[in-house]
Coordinates of C-alpha atoms in Angstrom, one line a residue:
M1 CA 92.7 103.6 92.2
T2 CA 92.9 104.2 96.3
D3 CA 93.8 107.3 98.2
S4 CA 95.7 105.3 100.8
L5 CA 99.0 107.5 100.6
A6 CA 97.9 109.8 102.7
I7 CA 96.4 108.1 105.6
D8 CA 96.5 110.6 108.7
A9 CA 97.8 109.2 112.3
A10 CA 95.1 111.1 113.9
E11 CA 92.4 109.3 112.1
T12 CA 94.3 106.2 112.6
V13 CA 94.0 106.6 116.3
D14 CA 90.4 106.8 116.4
G15 CA 89.2 104.7 113.0
R16 CA 91.9 101.8 112.8
D17 CA 92.9 100.6 115.9
Q18 CA 91.7 97.3 115.7
E19 CA 93.2 97.0 111.5
R20 CA 97.0 98.3 112.8
G21 CA 97.0 97.4 116.9
S22 CA 96.8 99.4 119.9
D23 CA 101.0 99.3 119.9
F24 CA 100.3 101.4 116.6
A25 CA 97.5 103.3 118.5
R26 CA 99.5 104.3 121.2
L27 CA 102.6 105.5 118.9
S28 CA 99.9 107.2 117.1
R29 CA 98.9 109.6 120.3
R30 CA 103.1 110.3 121.1
I31 CA 103.0 111.3 117.4
V32 CA 100.2 113.5 117.3
Q33 CA 100.7 115.5 120.5
A34 CA 104.6 116.1 119.6
G35 CA 102.7 118.0 116.8
L36 CA 104.7 116.1 114.3
L37 CA 101.8 115.9 111.6
E38 CA 101.3 119.6 111.2
R39 CA 101.9 120.9 107.6
R40 CA 104.8 122.7 107.2
H41 CA 104.0 125.7 104.6
G42 CA 107.5 127.5 105.1
Y43 CA 109.4 124.6 104.5
Y44 CA 107.6 123.3 101.4
A45 CA 107.3 126.9 99.9
L46 CA 111.2 127.1 100.1
R47 CA 111.7 123.7 98.7
L48 CA 109.5 123.7 96.0
G49 CA 110.5 127.4 94.8
L50 CA 114.4 126.3 95.1
V51 CA 113.7 123.3 92.5
A52 CA 111.5 125.2 89.8
V53 CA 114.2 127.7 90.2
C54 CA 116.8 125.0 89.4
F55 CA 114.7 123.7 87.2
V56 CA 113.9 126.4 84.9
G57 CA 117.8 127.6 85.4
G58 CA 118.6 124.6 84.0
W59 CA 116.6 124.8 80.9
A60 CA 118.4 128.4 80.7
A61 CA 121.4 127.2 80.7
F62 CA 120.7 124.4 78.2
F63 CA 119.3 127.2 75.7
A64 CA 122.6 129.4 76.4
V65 CA 124.8 127.0 75.9
G66 CA 123.9 125.7 72.8
D67 CA 125.2 123.3 70.4
S68 CA 128.4 122.3 72.7
W69 CA 129.1 119.7 74.5
Y70 CA 129.1 120.8 77.3
Q71 CA 125.8 120.6 77.7
L72 CA 126.8 117.1 78.7
L73 CA 127.2 119.0 82.4
V74 CA 123.8 120.7 81.6
A75 CA 122.3 117.2 81.2
I76 CA 123.9 116.0 84.6
F77 CA 122.9 118.8 86.4
L78 CA 119.0 118.5 84.8
S79 CA 119.2 114.9 85.9
L80 CA 119.6 115.6 89.7
V81 CA 116.9 118.2 89.1
F82 CA 114.6 116.2 87.9
A83 CA 114.9 113.5 90.6
Q84 CA 114.0 116.3 93.2
V85 CA 111.3 116.9 91.0
A86 CA 110.0 113.3 91.3
L87 CA 110.6 113.7 95.3
V88 CA 108.5 116.5 95.3
A89 CA 105.6 114.4 93.5
H90 CA 106.3 111.7 96.0
D91 CA 105.4 114.3 98.9
L92 CA 102.7 115.7 97.0
A93 CA 101.1 112.3 96.7
H94 CA 101.3 111.6 100.5
R95 CA 99.8 114.7 101.1
Q96 CA 102.7 116.0 102.9
V97 CA 102.2 119.5 101.2
F98 CA 98.7 120.0 100.8
R99 CA 96.1 118.3 102.8
S100 CA 93.7 118.5 100.2
R101 CA 93.6 116.0 97.5
R102 CA 92.4 118.7 94.6
S103 CA 95.3 120.6 95.7
S104 CA 98.2 117.9 95.6
E105 CA 96.6 116.0 92.5
I106 CA 96.8 119.4 90.6
A107 CA 100.6 119.8 91.9
G108 CA 101.4 116.1 91.3
L109 CA 100.2 116.5 88.1
V110 CA 102.6 119.2 87.0
A111 CA 105.2 118.4 88.7
G112 CA 105.3 114.1 87.4
N113 CA 103.7 114.8 83.9
L114 CA 104.5 117.7 83.2
S115 CA 108.0 118.8 84.2
I116 CA 109.4 114.9 84.2
G117 CA 107.1 112.8 81.9
M118 CA 105.9 110.1 84.5
S119 CA 102.2 109.6 85.4
Y120 CA 101.5 111.2 88.9
G121 CA 98.1 109.1 88.9
W122 CA 100.1 105.6 87.8
W123 CA 102.7 106.2 90.5
M124 CA 100.5 106.7 92.7
D125 CA 98.3 103.6 92.6
K126 CA 101.4 101.1 92.0
H127 CA 103.1 103.4 95.3
T128 CA 100.0 103.2 97.6
R129 CA 99.8 98.9 96.6
H130 CA 103.7 99.1 97.7
H131 CA 102.6 101.3 101.2
A132 CA 100.1 98.7 102.0
N133 CA 102.5 95.7 101.8
P134 CA 105.8 96.6 101.8
N135 CA 108.2 93.8 100.5
H136 CA 105.2 91.6 100.5
E137 CA 106.1 89.0 97.2
D138 CA 101.9 88.8 96.6
H139 CA 100.8 92.5 96.8
D140 CA 103.9 94.7 96.6
P141 CA 104.7 95.9 93.0
D142 CA 108.3 96.8 94.0
V143 CA 109.2 93.6 94.2
A144 CA 107.6 91.4 91.5
P145 CA 109.9 89.5 89.6
D146 CA 109.5 91.5 86.4
V147 CA 113.4 91.5 85.5
L148 CA 115.2 90.8 89.2
I149 CA 114.0 88.2 91.5
W150 CA 113.9 89.3 95.0
S151 CA 113.2 85.6 97.0
V152 CA 114.9 82.1 96.3
E153 CA 110.7 81.3 96.2
Q154 CA 110.5 83.7 92.8
A155 CA 114.2 82.0 91.9
A156 CA 112.7 79.1 92.1
V157 CA 110.0 79.6 89.6
S158 CA 112.0 82.5 87.5
R159 CA 111.2 82.2 83.8
G160 CA 112.5 84.3 80.6
L161 CA 114.4 88.3 81.7
S162 CA 114.3 87.4 85.3
R163 CA 115.7 83.7 85.2
F164 CA 118.6 85.0 82.8
L165 CA 119.6 87.7 84.6
G166 CA 119.1 86.2 88.0
P167 CA 122.3 84.4 88.7
R168 CA 124.2 87.8 88.4
Q169 CA 122.0 90.3 89.0
A170 CA 124.0 91.5 92.1
F171 CA 126.5 92.5 89.6
L172 CA 124.0 93.8 87.0
F173 CA 121.9 95.9 89.4
F174 CA 123.3 99.5 88.8
P175 CA 124.1 99.0 85.4
L176 CA 120.3 98.1 85.1
L177 CA 119.3 101.2 87.3
T178 CA 120.5 103.6 84.1
L179 CA 117.6 102.1 82.4
E180 CA 115.3 103.3 85.0
G181 CA 114.6 106.7 83.6
F182 CA 113.5 105.2 80.2
N183 CA 111.1 102.1 82.2
L184 CA 109.6 104.9 84.3
H185 CA 108.5 106.9 81.0
V186 CA 107.3 103.7 79.0
A187 CA 105.5 102.2 82.2
S188 CA 103.6 105.8 82.3
F189 CA 102.7 105.3 78.5
R190 CA 101.5 101.9 79.0
A191 CA 99.1 103.0 82.4
L192 CA 97.2 105.7 80.1
S193 CA 95.4 102.4 78.6
R194 CA 93.8 101.6 81.9
P195 CA 90.3 102.7 82.4
S196 CA 90.9 102.9 85.9
L197 CA 93.6 105.5 85.6
R198 CA 92.1 109.0 87.4
N199 CA 92.3 112.0 84.8
R200 CA 93.2 109.8 82.2
G201 CA 93.0 112.0 79.1
L202 CA 94.6 115.0 81.1
E203 CA 97.0 112.8 82.3
T204 CA 97.9 112.0 78.3
A205 CA 97.9 115.4 77.1
L206 CA 100.1 116.6 80.1
L207 CA 102.6 113.5 79.2
V208 CA 102.4 114.4 75.5
V209 CA 103.7 118.0 76.3
H210 CA 106.6 117.1 78.1
V211 CA 107.9 114.5 75.4
A212 CA 107.1 116.7 72.8
A213 CA 108.8 119.7 74.7
Y214 CA 111.4 118.0 75.6
L215 CA 112.6 116.8 72.1
A216 CA 111.9 119.2 70.4
A217 CA 114.1 121.0 72.5
L218 CA 117.0 118.8 72.1
F219 CA 116.8 118.6 68.3
A220 CA 116.2 121.8 67.8
V221 CA 119.3 123.2 69.8
L222 CA 121.6 120.4 69.6
S223 CA 123.0 118.5 66.2
P224 CA 121.2 114.7 66.1
G225 CA 124.6 113.2 67.8
K226 CA 124.8 115.5 70.6
A227 CA 121.2 115.2 70.9
V228 CA 121.0 111.9 71.6
V229 CA 123.9 111.7 73.5
F230 CA 122.4 114.2 75.8
L231 CA 119.0 112.2 76.1
L232 CA 121.0 109.5 77.1
L233 CA 123.1 110.6 79.8
H234 CA 120.4 112.7 81.3
Q235 CA 117.4 109.9 81.7
A236 CA 120.7 107.2 82.6
I237 CA 121.9 109.6 85.4
F238 CA 118.2 110.6 86.2
G239 CA 117.2 106.9 86.6
V240 CA 120.3 105.7 88.6
Y241 CA 119.6 108.6 91.6
L242 CA 116.0 107.4 91.8
G243 CA 117.2 104.1 92.0
C244 CA 119.7 104.6 94.8
T245 CA 117.4 106.4 96.3
F246 CA 114.4 104.3 97.0
A247 CA 116.9 100.9 97.0
P248 CA 118.4 101.1 100.7
N249 CA 114.8 101.4 101.8
H250 CA 113.3 97.8 101.6
K251 CA 115.9 95.7 99.7
G252 CA 117.5 93.1 101.9
M253 CA 115.0 93.6 104.4
P254 CA 112.9 90.4 105.5
M255 CA 110.3 89.5 102.9
L256 CA 106.3 88.3 103.1
R257 CA 104.7 86.2 101.3
G258 CA 101.5 84.2 101.4
A259 CA 98.9 84.3 104.1
E260 CA 101.9 85.6 106.7
R261 CA 100.7 88.4 108.1
L262 CA 102.2 90.9 110.7
D263 CA 100.1 93.9 112.5
F264 CA 100.9 97.4 111.0
L265 CA 103.6 98.4 112.9
R266 CA 105.5 95.5 112.8
R267 CA 104.8 94.8 109.1
Q268 CA 106.4 98.8 108.3
V269 CA 109.3 98.7 110.5
L270 CA 110.8 95.1 110.2
T271 CA 110.5 95.7 106.1
S272 CA 112.2 98.9 106.2
R273 CA 115.5 100.6 107.0
N274 CA 116.9 103.9 107.6
V275 CA 119.8 105.2 106.7
S276 CA 122.1 107.9 108.7
G277 CA 124.0 110.3 107.5
G278 CA 122.9 113.7 108.7
R279 CA 121.2 116.7 106.8
V280 CA 123.0 116.3 103.4
V281 CA 121.7 112.7 103.3
D282 CA 118.3 113.5 104.1
T283 CA 118.6 116.4 101.2
V284 CA 119.6 114.0 98.5
L285 CA 117.4 110.9 99.3
G286 CA 114.3 113.7 100.3
G287 CA 113.9 112.2 103.5
L288 CA 113.1 108.9 102.3
N289 CA 116.4 108.1 104.6
Y290 CA 113.6 108.1 107.3
Q291 CA 111.6 105.0 105.9
I292 CA 110.4 103.6 108.8
E293 CA 109.1 106.6 110.0
H294 CA 107.8 107.8 106.8
H295 CA 106.1 104.3 106.2
L296 CA 104.5 104.5 109.3
F297 CA 103.0 108.4 109.3
P298 CA 102.7 109.0 105.2
S299 CA 101.2 112.3 105.5
M300 CA 103.9 113.3 108.1
P301 CA 105.8 116.7 106.2
M302 CA 109.5 115.5 105.3
P303 CA 111.6 117.7 107.9
N304 CA 109.3 116.5 110.7
L305 CA 110.8 112.6 110.2
R306 CA 113.9 113.4 111.9
R307 CA 112.0 114.6 114.6
A308 CA 110.3 111.6 114.8
Q309 CA 112.7 109.2 114.5
P310 CA 113.9 109.0 118.1
I311 CA 110.3 108.7 119.3
V312 CA 109.6 105.6 116.8
R313 CA 113.0 104.0 118.0
A314 CA 112.4 104.1 121.7
Y315 CA 109.0 102.8 121.5
C316 CA 110.4 100.1 119.2
E317 CA 112.6 99.6 122.0
E318 CA 110.2 99.2 124.5
L319 CA 108.3 96.2 122.4
G320 CA 111.7 94.9 121.4
I321 CA 110.7 95.3 117.7
D322 CA 114.1 95.4 116.0
Y323 CA 114.8 99.0 114.4
L324 CA 117.5 99.1 111.6
E325 CA 119.8 101.7 110.5
S326 CA 122.5 101.5 108.6
G327 CA 125.1 103.7 107.0
L328 CA 124.4 104.8 103.0
F329 CA 127.2 102.2 101.4
S330 CA 126.5 99.8 103.8
S331 CA 122.8 99.7 103.0
Y332 CA 123.7 99.2 99.6
A333 CA 126.1 96.4 100.1
Q334 CA 123.0 94.4 102.1
A335 CA 120.6 95.1 99.4
L336 CA 123.4 93.5 96.9
R337 CA 124.0 90.9 99.3
H338 CA 120.4 89.7 99.4
L339 CA 120.1 90.0 95.5
H340 CA 123.4 87.9 95.3
E341 CA 122.0 85.6 97.7
V342 CA 118.6 84.8 96.3
G343 CA 120.4 84.2 92.9
A344 CA 122.3 81.2 93.9
P345 CA 120.1 78.6 93.3
L346 CA 120.4 79.8 89.6
R347 CA 123.8 79.9 89.7
A348 CA 123.5 76.3 91.1
R349 CA 121.2 75.1 88.5
G350 CA 123.4 76.6 85.8
S351 CA 126.5 74.9 87.1
V352 CA 124.8 71.4 87.5
A353 CA 123.2 71.6 83.9
D354 CA 126.6 72.7 82.3
P355 CA 128.7 69.2 82.6
A356 CA 125.7 68.0 81.0
S357 CA 125.1 69.9 78.0
S358 CA 128.7 69.7 77.3
K359 CA 128.8 66.1 77.1

């Protein structure tokens, strides 16, 4: 597993100019001179403290409410808190909080594996590959045609579930997100079989402890029926929240494939979309609404992304590079429109096949 999530722009300027191009090097110098890569210890102390208080408070409320249908309100609250913990784990993986890998890893294992049952090592490996080649059909695991298809080329060779869902995938996208929480847990346990996974024994132990404690709490406090409903509601909203956080960032943006290559600056900017909306959206999406700035400078602390945006936008204008920012609902519409368009070949194939099959 690589550790490239924590790329520091200061190091990039010195050692990666050839790989990433002089355009990015000049932008990096502006960002470094503005002090936007410096750690924000006060901000993260407050943010991590608030998330921890909400996490503990949510479970305290769960035990206080007892065997009641009011627990569905607790399930909703805890699903939002779980998503915020996942966003904290994301920042830890990028070393936005701590500079050292060890400190980031320890905190990430507690936040990811122990707190919400998601493998920190598996997710970090997957996310590293995404950052290296966003929206590249051959290299970005986030656009692999496992369930949904993301290009007409994928539609042409689709098989199994993706072929079945493809014609109607735009309408199924949000319903499918209700399963994303379960998918993250399953993928985390499947990743434990990989010899390349760092700290595999510790990751396994923490995931097992999380699942055992979570299920024990539910079935000890609630009747079996209420426990199942709580679990389904909690995991469904958790999955929808995370899906709605990550979907606006790249879905519907240009796709790359084969040997198609862009320099680092253009590869990150042209495949990413920012989401406007002010500080409320910043908090809800964990800063990922500044996706362009985040992809260019992954180790930049979340609160600095807002300050980096005008620098990056102005620089892109200087170079004539398209810089896209949309509203939250507009970004979802663009993503759904893209899903519908790439499913068109499968819909056309089905309409051609129908008359023949009826004879």
